[in-house]
Coordinates of C-alpha atoms in Angstrom, one line a residue:
Chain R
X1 CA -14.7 -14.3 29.7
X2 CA -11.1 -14.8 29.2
X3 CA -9.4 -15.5 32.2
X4 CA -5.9 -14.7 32.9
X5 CA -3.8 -17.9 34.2
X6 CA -2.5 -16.6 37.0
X7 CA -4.7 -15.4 39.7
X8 CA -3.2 -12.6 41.6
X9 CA -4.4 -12.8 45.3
X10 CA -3.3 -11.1 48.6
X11 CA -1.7 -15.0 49.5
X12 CA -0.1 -15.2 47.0
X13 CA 1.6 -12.0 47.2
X14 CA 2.9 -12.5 50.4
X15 CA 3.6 -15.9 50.6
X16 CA 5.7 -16.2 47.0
X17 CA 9.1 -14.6 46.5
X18 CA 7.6 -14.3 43.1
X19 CA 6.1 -11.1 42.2
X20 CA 3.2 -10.8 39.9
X21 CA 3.6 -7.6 37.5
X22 CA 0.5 -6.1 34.9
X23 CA 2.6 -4.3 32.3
X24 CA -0.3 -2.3 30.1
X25 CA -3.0 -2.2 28.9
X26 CA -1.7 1.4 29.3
X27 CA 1.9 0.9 28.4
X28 CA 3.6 3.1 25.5
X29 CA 5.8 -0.2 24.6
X30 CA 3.0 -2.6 24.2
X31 CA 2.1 -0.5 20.9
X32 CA -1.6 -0.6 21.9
X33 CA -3.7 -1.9 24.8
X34 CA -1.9 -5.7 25.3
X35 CA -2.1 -6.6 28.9
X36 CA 0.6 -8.3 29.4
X37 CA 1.0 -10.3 33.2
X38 CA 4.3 -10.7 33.5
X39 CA 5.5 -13.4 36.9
X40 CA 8.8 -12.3 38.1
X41 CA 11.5 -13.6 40.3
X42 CA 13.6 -10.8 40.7
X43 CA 14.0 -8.8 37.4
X44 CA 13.5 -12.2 36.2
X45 CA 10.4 -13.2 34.0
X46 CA 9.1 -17.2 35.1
X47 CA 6.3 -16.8 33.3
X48 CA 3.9 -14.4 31.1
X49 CA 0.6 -14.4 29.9
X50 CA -0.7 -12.6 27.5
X51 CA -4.8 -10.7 28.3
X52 CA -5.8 -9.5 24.6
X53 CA -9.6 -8.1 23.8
X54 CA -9.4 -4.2 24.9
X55 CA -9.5 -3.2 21.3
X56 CA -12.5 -6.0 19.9
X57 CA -14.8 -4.4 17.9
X58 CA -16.0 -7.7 16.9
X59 CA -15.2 -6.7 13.0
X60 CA -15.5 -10.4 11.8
X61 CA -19.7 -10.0 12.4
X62 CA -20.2 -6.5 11.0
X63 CA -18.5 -8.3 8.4
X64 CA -21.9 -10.4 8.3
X65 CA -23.8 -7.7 8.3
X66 CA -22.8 -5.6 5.6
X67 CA -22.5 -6.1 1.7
X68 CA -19.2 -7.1 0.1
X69 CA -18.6 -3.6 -1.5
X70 CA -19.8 -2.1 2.1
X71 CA -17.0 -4.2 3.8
X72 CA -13.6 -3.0 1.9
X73 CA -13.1 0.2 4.5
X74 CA -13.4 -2.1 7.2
X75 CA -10.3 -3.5 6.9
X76 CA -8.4 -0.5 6.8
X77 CA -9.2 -0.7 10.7
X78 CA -7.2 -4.3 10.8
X79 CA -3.8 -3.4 10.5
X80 CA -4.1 0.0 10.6
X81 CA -0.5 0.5 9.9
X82 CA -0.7 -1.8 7.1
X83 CA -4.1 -0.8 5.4
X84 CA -3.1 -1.5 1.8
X85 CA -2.2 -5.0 2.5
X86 CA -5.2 -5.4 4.4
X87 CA -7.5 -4.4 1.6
X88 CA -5.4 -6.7 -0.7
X89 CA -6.0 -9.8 0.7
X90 CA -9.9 -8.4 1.2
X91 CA -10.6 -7.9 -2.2
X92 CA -8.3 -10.6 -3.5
X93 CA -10.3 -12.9 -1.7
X94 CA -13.7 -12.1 -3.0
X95 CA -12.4 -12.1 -6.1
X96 CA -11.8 -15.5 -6.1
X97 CA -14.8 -16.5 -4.8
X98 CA -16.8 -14.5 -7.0
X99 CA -14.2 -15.2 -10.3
X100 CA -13.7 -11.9 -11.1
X101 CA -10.7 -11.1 -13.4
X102 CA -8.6 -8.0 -12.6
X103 CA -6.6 -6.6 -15.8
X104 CA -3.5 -7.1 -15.7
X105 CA -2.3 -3.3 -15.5
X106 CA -4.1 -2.7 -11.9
X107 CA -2.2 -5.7 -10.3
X108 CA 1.2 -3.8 -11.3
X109 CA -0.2 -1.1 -9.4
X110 CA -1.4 -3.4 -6.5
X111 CA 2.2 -4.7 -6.8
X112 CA 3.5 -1.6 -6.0
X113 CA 1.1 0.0 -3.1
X114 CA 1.2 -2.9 -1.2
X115 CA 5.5 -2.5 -1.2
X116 CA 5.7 0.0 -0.5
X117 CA 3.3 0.1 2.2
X118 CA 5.1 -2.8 3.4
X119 CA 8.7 -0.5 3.7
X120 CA 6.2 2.2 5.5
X121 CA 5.0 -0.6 8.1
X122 CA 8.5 -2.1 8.4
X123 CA 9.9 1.9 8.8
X124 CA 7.6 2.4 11.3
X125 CA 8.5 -0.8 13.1
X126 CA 12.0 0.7 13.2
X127 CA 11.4 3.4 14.6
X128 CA 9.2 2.5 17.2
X129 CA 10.9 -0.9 17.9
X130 CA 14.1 1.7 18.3
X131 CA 12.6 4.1 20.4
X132 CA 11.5 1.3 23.1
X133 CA 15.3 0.4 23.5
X134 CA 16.1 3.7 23.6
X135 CA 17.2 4.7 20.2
X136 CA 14.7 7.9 19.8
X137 CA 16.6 9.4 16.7
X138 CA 16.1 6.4 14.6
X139 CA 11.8 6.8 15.5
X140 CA 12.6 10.5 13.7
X141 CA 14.4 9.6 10.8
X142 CA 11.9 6.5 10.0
X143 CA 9.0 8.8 10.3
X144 CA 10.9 11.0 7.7
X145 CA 10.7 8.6 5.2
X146 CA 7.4 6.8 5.9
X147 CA 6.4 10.6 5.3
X148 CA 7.2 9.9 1.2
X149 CA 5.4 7.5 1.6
X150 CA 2.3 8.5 3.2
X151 CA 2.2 11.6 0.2
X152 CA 2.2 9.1 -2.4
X153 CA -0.5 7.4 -0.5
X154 CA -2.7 10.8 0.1
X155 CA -2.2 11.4 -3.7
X156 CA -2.9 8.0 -5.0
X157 CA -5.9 7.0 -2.6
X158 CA -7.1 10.5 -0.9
X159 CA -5.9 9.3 2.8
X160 CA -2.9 8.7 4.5
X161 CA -3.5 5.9 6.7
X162 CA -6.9 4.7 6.3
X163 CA -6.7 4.3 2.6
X164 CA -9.5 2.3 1.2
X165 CA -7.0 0.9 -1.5
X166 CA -8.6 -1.2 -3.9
X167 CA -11.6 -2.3 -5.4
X168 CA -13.1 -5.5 -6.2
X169 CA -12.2 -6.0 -9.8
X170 CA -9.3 -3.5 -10.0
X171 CA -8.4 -0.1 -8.9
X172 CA -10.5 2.7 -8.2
X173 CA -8.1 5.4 -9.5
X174 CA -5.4 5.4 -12.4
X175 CA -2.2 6.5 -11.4
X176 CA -1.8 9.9 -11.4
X177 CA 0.5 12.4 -13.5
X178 CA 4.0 12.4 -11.4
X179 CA 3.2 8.9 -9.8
X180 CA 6.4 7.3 -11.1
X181 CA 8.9 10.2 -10.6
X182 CA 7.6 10.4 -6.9
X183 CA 7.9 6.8 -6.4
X184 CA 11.6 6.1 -8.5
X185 CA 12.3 9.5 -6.3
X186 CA 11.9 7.5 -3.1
X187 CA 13.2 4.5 -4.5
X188 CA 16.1 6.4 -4.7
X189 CA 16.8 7.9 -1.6
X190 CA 15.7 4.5 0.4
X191 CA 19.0 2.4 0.1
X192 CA 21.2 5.6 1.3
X193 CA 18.7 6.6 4.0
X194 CA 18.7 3.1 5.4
X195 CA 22.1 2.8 5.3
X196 CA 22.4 5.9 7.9
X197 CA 20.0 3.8 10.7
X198 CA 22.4 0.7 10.0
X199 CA 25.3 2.9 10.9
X200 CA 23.7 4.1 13.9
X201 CA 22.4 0.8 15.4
X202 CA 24.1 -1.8 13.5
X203 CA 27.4 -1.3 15.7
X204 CA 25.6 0.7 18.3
X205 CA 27.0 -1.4 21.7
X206 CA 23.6 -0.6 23.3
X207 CA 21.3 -1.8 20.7
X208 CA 23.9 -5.1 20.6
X209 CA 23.4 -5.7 23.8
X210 CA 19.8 -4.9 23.8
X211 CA 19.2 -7.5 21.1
X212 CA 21.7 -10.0 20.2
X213 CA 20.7 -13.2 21.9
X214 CA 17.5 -11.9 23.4
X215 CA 14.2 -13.8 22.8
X216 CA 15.7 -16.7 20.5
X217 CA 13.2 -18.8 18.8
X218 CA 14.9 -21.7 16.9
X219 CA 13.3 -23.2 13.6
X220 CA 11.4 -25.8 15.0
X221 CA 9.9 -23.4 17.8
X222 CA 8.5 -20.8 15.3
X223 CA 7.1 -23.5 12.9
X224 CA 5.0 -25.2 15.8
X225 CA 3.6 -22.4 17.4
X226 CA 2.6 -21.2 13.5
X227 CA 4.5 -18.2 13.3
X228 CA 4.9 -16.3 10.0
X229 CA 6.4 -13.2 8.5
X230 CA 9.4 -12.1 9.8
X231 CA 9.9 -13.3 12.7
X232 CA 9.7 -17.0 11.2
X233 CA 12.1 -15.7 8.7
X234 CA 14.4 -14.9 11.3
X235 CA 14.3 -18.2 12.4
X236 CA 16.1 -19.9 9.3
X237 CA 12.6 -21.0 7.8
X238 CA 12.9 -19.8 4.0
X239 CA 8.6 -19.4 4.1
X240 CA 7.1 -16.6 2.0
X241 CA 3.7 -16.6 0.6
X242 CA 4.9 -14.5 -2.1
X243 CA 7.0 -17.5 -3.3
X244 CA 5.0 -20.2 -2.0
X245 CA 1.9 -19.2 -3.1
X246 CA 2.0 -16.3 -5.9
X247 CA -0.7 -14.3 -5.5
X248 CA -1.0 -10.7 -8.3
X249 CA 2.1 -10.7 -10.1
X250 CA 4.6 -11.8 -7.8
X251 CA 5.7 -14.8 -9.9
X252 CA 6.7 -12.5 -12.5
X253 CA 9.4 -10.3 -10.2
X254 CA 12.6 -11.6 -9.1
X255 CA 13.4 -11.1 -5.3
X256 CA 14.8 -12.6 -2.3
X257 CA 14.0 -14.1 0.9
X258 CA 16.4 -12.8 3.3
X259 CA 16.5 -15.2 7.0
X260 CA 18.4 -15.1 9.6
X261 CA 20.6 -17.6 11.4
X262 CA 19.8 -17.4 15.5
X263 CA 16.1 -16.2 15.5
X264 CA 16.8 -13.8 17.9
X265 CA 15.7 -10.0 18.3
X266 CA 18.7 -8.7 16.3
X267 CA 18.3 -11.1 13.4
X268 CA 14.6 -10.1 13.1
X269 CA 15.9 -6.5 12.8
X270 CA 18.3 -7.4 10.0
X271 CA 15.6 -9.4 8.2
X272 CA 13.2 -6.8 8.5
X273 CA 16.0 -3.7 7.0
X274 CA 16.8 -6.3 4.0
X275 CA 13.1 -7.3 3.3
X276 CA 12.7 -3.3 3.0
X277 CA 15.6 -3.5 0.1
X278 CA 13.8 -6.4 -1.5
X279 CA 10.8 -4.2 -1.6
X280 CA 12.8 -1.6 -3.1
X281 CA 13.7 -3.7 -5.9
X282 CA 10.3 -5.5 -6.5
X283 CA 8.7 -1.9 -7.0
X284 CA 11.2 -1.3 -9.0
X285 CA 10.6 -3.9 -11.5
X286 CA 7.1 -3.1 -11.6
X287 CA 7.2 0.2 -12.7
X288 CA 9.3 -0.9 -15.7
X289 CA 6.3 -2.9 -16.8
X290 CA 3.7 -0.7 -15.8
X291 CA 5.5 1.7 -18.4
X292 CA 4.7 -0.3 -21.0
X293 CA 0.9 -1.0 -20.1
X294 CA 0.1 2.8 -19.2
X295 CA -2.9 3.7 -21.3
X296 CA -4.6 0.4 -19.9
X297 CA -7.9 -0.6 -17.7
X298 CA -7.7 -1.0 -14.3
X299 CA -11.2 -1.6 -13.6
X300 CA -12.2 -5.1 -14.5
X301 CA -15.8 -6.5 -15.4
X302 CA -17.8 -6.3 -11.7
X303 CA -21.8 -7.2 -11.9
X304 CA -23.5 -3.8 -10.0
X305 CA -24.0 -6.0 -6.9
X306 CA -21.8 -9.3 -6.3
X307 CA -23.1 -12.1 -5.3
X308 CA -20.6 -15.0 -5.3
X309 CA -21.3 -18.8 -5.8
X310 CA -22.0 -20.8 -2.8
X311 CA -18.7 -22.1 -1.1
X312 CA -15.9 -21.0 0.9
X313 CA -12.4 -20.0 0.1
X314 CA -9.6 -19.2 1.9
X315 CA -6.9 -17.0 0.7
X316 CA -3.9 -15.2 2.1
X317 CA -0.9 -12.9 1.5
X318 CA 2.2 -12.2 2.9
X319 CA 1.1 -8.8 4.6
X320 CA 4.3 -7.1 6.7
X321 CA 3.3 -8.8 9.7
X322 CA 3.1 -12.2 8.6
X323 CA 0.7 -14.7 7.0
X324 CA -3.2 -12.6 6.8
X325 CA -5.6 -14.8 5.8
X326 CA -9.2 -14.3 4.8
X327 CA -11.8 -17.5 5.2
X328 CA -15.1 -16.4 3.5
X329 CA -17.7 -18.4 3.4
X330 CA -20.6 -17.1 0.4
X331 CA -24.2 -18.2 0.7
X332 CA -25.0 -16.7 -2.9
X333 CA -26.3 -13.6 -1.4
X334 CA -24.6 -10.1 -1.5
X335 CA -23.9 -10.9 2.4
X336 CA -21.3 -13.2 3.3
X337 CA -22.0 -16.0 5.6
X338 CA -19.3 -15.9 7.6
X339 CA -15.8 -14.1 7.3
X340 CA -12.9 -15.5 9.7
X341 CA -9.6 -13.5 9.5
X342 CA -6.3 -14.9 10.3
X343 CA -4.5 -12.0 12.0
X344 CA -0.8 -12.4 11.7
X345 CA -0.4 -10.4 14.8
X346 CA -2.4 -12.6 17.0
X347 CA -0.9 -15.6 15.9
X348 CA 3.0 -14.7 16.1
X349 CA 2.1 -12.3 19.5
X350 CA 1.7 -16.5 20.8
X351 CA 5.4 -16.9 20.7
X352 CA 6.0 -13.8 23.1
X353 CA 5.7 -16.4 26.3
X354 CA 8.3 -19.1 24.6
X355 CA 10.7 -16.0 24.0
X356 CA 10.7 -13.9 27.2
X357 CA 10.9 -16.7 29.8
X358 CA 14.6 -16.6 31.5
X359 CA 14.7 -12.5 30.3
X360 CA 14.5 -9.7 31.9
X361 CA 11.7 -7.2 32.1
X362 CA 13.5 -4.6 29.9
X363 CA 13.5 -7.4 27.1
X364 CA 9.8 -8.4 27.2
X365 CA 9.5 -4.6 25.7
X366 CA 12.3 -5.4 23.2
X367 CA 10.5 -8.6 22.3
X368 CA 7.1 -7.6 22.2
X369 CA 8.6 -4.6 20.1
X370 CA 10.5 -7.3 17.8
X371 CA 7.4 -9.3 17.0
X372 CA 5.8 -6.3 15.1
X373 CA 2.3 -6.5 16.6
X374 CA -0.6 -4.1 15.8
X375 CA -3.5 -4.6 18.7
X376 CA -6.1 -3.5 16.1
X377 CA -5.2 -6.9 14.4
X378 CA -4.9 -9.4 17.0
X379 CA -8.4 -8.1 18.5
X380 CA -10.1 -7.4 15.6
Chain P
X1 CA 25.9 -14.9 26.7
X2 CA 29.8 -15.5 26.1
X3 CA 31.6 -12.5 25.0
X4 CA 33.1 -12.5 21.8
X5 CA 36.9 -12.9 21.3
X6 CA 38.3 -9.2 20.0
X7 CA 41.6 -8.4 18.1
X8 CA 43.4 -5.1 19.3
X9 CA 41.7 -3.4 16.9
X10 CA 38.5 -4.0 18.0
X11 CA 39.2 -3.3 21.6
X12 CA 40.3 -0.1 20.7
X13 CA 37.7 1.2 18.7
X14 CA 35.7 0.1 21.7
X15 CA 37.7 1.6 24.4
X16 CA 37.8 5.2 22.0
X17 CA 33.8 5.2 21.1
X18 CA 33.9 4.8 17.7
X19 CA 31.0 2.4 17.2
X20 CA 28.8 5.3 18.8
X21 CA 30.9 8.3 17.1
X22 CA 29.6 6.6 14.2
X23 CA 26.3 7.2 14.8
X24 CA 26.4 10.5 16.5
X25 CA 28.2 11.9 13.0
X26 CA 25.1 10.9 10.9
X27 CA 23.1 12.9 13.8
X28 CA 24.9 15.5 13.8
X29 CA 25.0 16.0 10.1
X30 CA 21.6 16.4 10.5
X31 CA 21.5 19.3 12.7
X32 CA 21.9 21.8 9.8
X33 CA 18.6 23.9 9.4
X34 CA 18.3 22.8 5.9
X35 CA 17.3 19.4 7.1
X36 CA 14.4 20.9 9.1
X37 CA 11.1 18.6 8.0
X38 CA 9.0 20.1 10.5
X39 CA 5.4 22.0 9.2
X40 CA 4.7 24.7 11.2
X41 CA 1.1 23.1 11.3
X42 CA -1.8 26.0 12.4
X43 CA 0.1 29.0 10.9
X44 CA 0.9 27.3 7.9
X45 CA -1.7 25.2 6.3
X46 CA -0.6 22.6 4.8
X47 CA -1.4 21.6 0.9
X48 CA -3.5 18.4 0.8
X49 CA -3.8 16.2 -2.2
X50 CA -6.2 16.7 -5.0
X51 CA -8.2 13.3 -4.3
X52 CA -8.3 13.9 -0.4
X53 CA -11.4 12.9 1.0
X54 CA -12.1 15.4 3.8
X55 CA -15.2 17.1 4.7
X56 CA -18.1 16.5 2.5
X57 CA -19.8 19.1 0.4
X58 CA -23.5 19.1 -1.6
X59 CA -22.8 21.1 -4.8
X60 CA -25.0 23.0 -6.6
X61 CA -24.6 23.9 -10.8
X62 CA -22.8 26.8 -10.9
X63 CA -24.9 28.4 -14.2
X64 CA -28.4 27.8 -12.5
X65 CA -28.0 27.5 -9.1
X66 CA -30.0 24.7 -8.4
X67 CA -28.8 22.0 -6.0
X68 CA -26.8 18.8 -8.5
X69 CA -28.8 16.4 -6.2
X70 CA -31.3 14.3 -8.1
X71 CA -32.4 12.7 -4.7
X72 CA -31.9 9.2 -6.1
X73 CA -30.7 7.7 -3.0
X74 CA -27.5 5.7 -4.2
X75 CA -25.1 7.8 -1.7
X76 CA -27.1 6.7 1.4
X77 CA -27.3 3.1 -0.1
X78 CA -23.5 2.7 -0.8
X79 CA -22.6 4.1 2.8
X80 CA -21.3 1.2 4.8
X81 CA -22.1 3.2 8.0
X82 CA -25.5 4.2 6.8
X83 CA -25.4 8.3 8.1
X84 CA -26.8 9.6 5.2
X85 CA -30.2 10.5 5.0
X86 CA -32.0 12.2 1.7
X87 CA -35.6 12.9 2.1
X88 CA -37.2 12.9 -1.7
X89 CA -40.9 14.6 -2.8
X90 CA -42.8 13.8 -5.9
X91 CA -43.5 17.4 -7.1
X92 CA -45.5 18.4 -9.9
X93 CA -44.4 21.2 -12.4
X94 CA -45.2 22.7 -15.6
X95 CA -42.7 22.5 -18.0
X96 CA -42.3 25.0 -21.3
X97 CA -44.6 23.2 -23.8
X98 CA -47.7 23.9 -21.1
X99 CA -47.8 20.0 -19.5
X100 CA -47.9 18.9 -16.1
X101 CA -45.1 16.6 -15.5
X102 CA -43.8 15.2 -12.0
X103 CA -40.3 15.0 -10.7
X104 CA -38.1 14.0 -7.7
X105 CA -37.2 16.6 -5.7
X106 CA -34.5 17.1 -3.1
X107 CA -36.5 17.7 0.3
X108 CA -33.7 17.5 3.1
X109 CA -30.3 15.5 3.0
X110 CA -28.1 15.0 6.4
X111 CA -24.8 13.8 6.9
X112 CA -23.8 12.3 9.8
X113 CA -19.6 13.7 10.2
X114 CA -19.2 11.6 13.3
X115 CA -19.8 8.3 11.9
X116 CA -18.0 8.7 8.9
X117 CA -14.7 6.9 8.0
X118 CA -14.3 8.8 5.3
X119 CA -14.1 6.4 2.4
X120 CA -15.4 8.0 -0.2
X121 CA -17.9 5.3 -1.6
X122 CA -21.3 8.4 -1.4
X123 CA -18.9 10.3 -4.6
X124 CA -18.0 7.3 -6.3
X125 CA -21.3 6.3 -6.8
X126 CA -23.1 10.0 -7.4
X127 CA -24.0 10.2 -11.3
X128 CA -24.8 14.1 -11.0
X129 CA -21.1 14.7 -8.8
X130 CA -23.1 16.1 -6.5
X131 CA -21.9 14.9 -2.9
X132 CA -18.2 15.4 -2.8
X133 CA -15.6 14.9 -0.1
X134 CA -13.5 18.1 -0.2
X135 CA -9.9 18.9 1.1
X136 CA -11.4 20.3 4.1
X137 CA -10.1 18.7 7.1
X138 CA -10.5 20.5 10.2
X139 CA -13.8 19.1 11.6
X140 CA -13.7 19.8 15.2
X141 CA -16.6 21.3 16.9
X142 CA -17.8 22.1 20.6
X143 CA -21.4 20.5 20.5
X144 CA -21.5 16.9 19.5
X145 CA -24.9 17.5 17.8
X146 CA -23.3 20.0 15.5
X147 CA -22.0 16.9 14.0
X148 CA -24.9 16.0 11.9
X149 CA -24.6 18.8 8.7
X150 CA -27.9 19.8 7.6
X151 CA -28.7 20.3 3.9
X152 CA -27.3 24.2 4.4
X153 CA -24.3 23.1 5.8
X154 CA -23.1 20.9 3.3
X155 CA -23.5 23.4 0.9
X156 CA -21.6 26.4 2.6
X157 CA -19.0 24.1 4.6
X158 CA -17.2 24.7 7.9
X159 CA -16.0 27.9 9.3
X160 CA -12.4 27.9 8.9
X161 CA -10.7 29.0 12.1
X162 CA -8.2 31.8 11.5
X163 CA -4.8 30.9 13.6
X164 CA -2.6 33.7 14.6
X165 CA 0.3 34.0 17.1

């Protein structure tokens, strides 16, 4: 069992003019159950430590146990905030292990889901990351657009949250009549919408104060501990899997990497709004092609039951949280072998310690806000 | 953290509010009823999408009557959770030229509502459209074993709850 570093006693208590704090597992901020053991001098955090595993449904060996078509609605439960993306880099990965070709139609459509799931995690981020300052209106007004979003989802998939996106070999559904008016619709009312939240908080002297210069994590920091997404971004580190590693059609869009200059809270906020614009404009780009390949497959060839080659593979995507990877392992049977997931989450929740040290209390719920963690992910 | 140098300018806007005046105009702008996104939930149902996958159902053909299931078993294979269960019988009939012939037969099928995640893998694999995940989606009930639909209530649904003020 995993035990936490430091031992709170009855000595200690009394004898230290530190003072050991537990801040969850039942804590609104920690956007889950994250224990979080916080060692204070004063308001003062000395030192944290982090007690993950409330949420473990150990998902990596039902993964074992089930088939690879039986696995795909399992990792709806990963990122549950962030299903598409999850189911993405799932089928993606078999796919390449099993060398099954997707047409080329259903990976515009990919394209687009997994953006604008990607604004929808990143809106919800806002407002919840807003609401833990103490910003509540923001938390509304996010919801309000994540809403759009969530309808096109419910249309498109038949579920809001817990989508079951994609198939191996392609798409389950073709797009539906109305699918590109109610997507060029939102596209259009996203830049003016986020606009209003930058005009709350962007001058807001509370959510300054809150944020600017809280939790800094310079370049060489972030790349060390292994950080990814976002946060790394907001570090100065110009690293996106999207450009690094194309994955669908992502060499065939144009788009920028925003990052930040300090790698503190606030920059991660600005990185996160423009990655949401950048989003915008990829989706925007793919609906102009998917125009032209309309009447098209989006179910590729798939044998009735997959079995892939022997041998392993690893694969991952930028998913809104970061770097998710998938290590699959295939011992030419319809079960995998073994299926490791590389939780962006779990790995970027690491550099919570490095941040809050010297901060305040208050800020370890600004930080751990700021990181864009999702418990179902970093337990698994 | 140092404080940032200001010009007049700044300190004034500072000193009158404006940065949060800002803000509070975009609020307020809001407060028009117009701008209500609220769904006034239990009185008003709302209108889910066509390819919801809600509560399932078991049709039947709507010219004979007789239940679409062919009892071949896929929907309880393709279920990741494995909470369906379809009982089969071999049954022997006569069929209009006079000959004995033998045929599968649906004998009892249960669905398991608790343990279902709803993703809709049972419809995509029935070749007869017979198990279907509706737009129902109001599943609560008071006795957990009331979970498990028989045969019967797969084919008549839940009781809708009638919500008045």
């Amino acid at each position: 069992m995993h035990k936490p570093e430091i031992a709170i006693t009855r000595e200690r208590l009394l004898a230290a003019r530190e003072m050991v704090l537990n801040m969850g597992p039942q804590h609104p901020s920690t956007h889950g159950v994250l224990r979080v053991i916080l060692k204070l001098d004063g308001e003062t955090v000395i030192d944290l430590d982090c007690d993950i595993g409330y949420l473990h449904r150990g998902v990596e060996k039902i993964c074992e146990n089930r088939t690879y078509v039986h696995i795909e609605p399992y990792f709806d439960r990963l990122d549950y905030v962030a299903a598409v993306s999850n189911d993405l880099c799932y089928v993606e990965t078999v796919e390449k292990i099993a060398g099954i070709e997707v047409p080329e139609k259903a990976r515009y459509i990919r394209v687009i889901l997994t953006e604008l799931q990607r604004i929808a995690s990143h809106l919800l981020w806002l407002g919840t990351h807003a609401m833990d300052i103490g910003a509540v209106t923001i938390f509304l007004y996010a919801f309000r657009e994540r809403e759009e979003i969530l309808k096109i989802f419910e249309n498109y998939f038949g579920a809001r949250l817990t989508a079951n996106a994609f198939r191996i070999g392609g798409l389950q559904y073709d797009i539906y009549d109305g699918f590109e008016e109610q997507v060029r619709a939102f596209c259009r009312i996203l830049p003016e919408r986020l606009k209003e939240y930058e005009t709350i908080l962007n001058e807001n002297r509370i959510w300054l104060q809150r944020t600017v210069g809280i939790g800094i994590l310079t370049a060489e920091e972030a790349k060390d501990l292994g950080v990814t997404g976002p946060v790394l971004r907001a570090s100065g580190v110009k690293w996106d899997i999207r450009k690094a590693f194309p994955y669908e059609v992502y060499d065939q869009v144009e788009f920028e990497i925003p990052v930040g200059e300090n790698g503190d809270t606030y920059d991660r906020y600005l990185v996160r709004m423009e990655e949401m614009r950048q989003s915008r404009l990829i989706i925007l780009q793919c609906l102009d092609t998917l125009r032209k390949l309309h009447p098209g497959p989006v179910m590729g060839k798939v044998p009735k039951i997959i079995r892939p080659p022997v041998g392993e593979v690893y694969h991952s995507i930028e998913s809104p949280k970061g770097e998710l990877g998938i290590y699959l392992v295939s011992n030419g049977t319809s079960f995998p072998e073994r299926l490791r997931i590389r939780p962006p989450s779990l790995i970027n929740l690491q550099a919570l310690k490095k941040m809050a040290i010297g901060h305040l209390v208050a800020d370890v719920v600004a930080l751990i806000g700021s990181i864009d963690i999702v418990l179902g992910e970093v337990d698994r | 953290m140092a404080e940032p140098r200001r010009n007049w300018k700044q300190v004034l806007s500072r000193f009158l509010l404006l940065d949060l005046i800002k803000g509070l105009l975009v609020t307020f702008k809001y407060q028009a009823p117009k701008h209500c996104y609220t769904e006034q939930y239990p009185l008003v149902r709302p209108r889910v999408a066509e390819r919801f996958r809600g509560a399932p159902r078991l049709n039947r053909d709507p010219e004979t009557g007789e239940s679409l299931c062919i009892a071949c078993n896929l929907c309880a294979v393709a279920c990741p959770e494995d909470l369906i269960t379809v009982v089969e019988a071999i049954r022997e009939y006569v069929d209009h030229e006079g000959k004995t012939k033998k045929k599968r037969v649906l004998v009892d099928y249960t669905y398991d509502t608790s343990r279902c995640m709803f993703c809709g893998h049972c419809q995509d694999v029935c070749p007869t459209y017979a198990i279907e995940l509706t737009q129902e989606f109001e599943l609560a009930i008071y006795r957990r074993r009331d979970f498990v639909w028989s045969w019967e209530m797969l084919e008549k649904g839940i009781e809708q709850p009638l919500y008045t003020r």
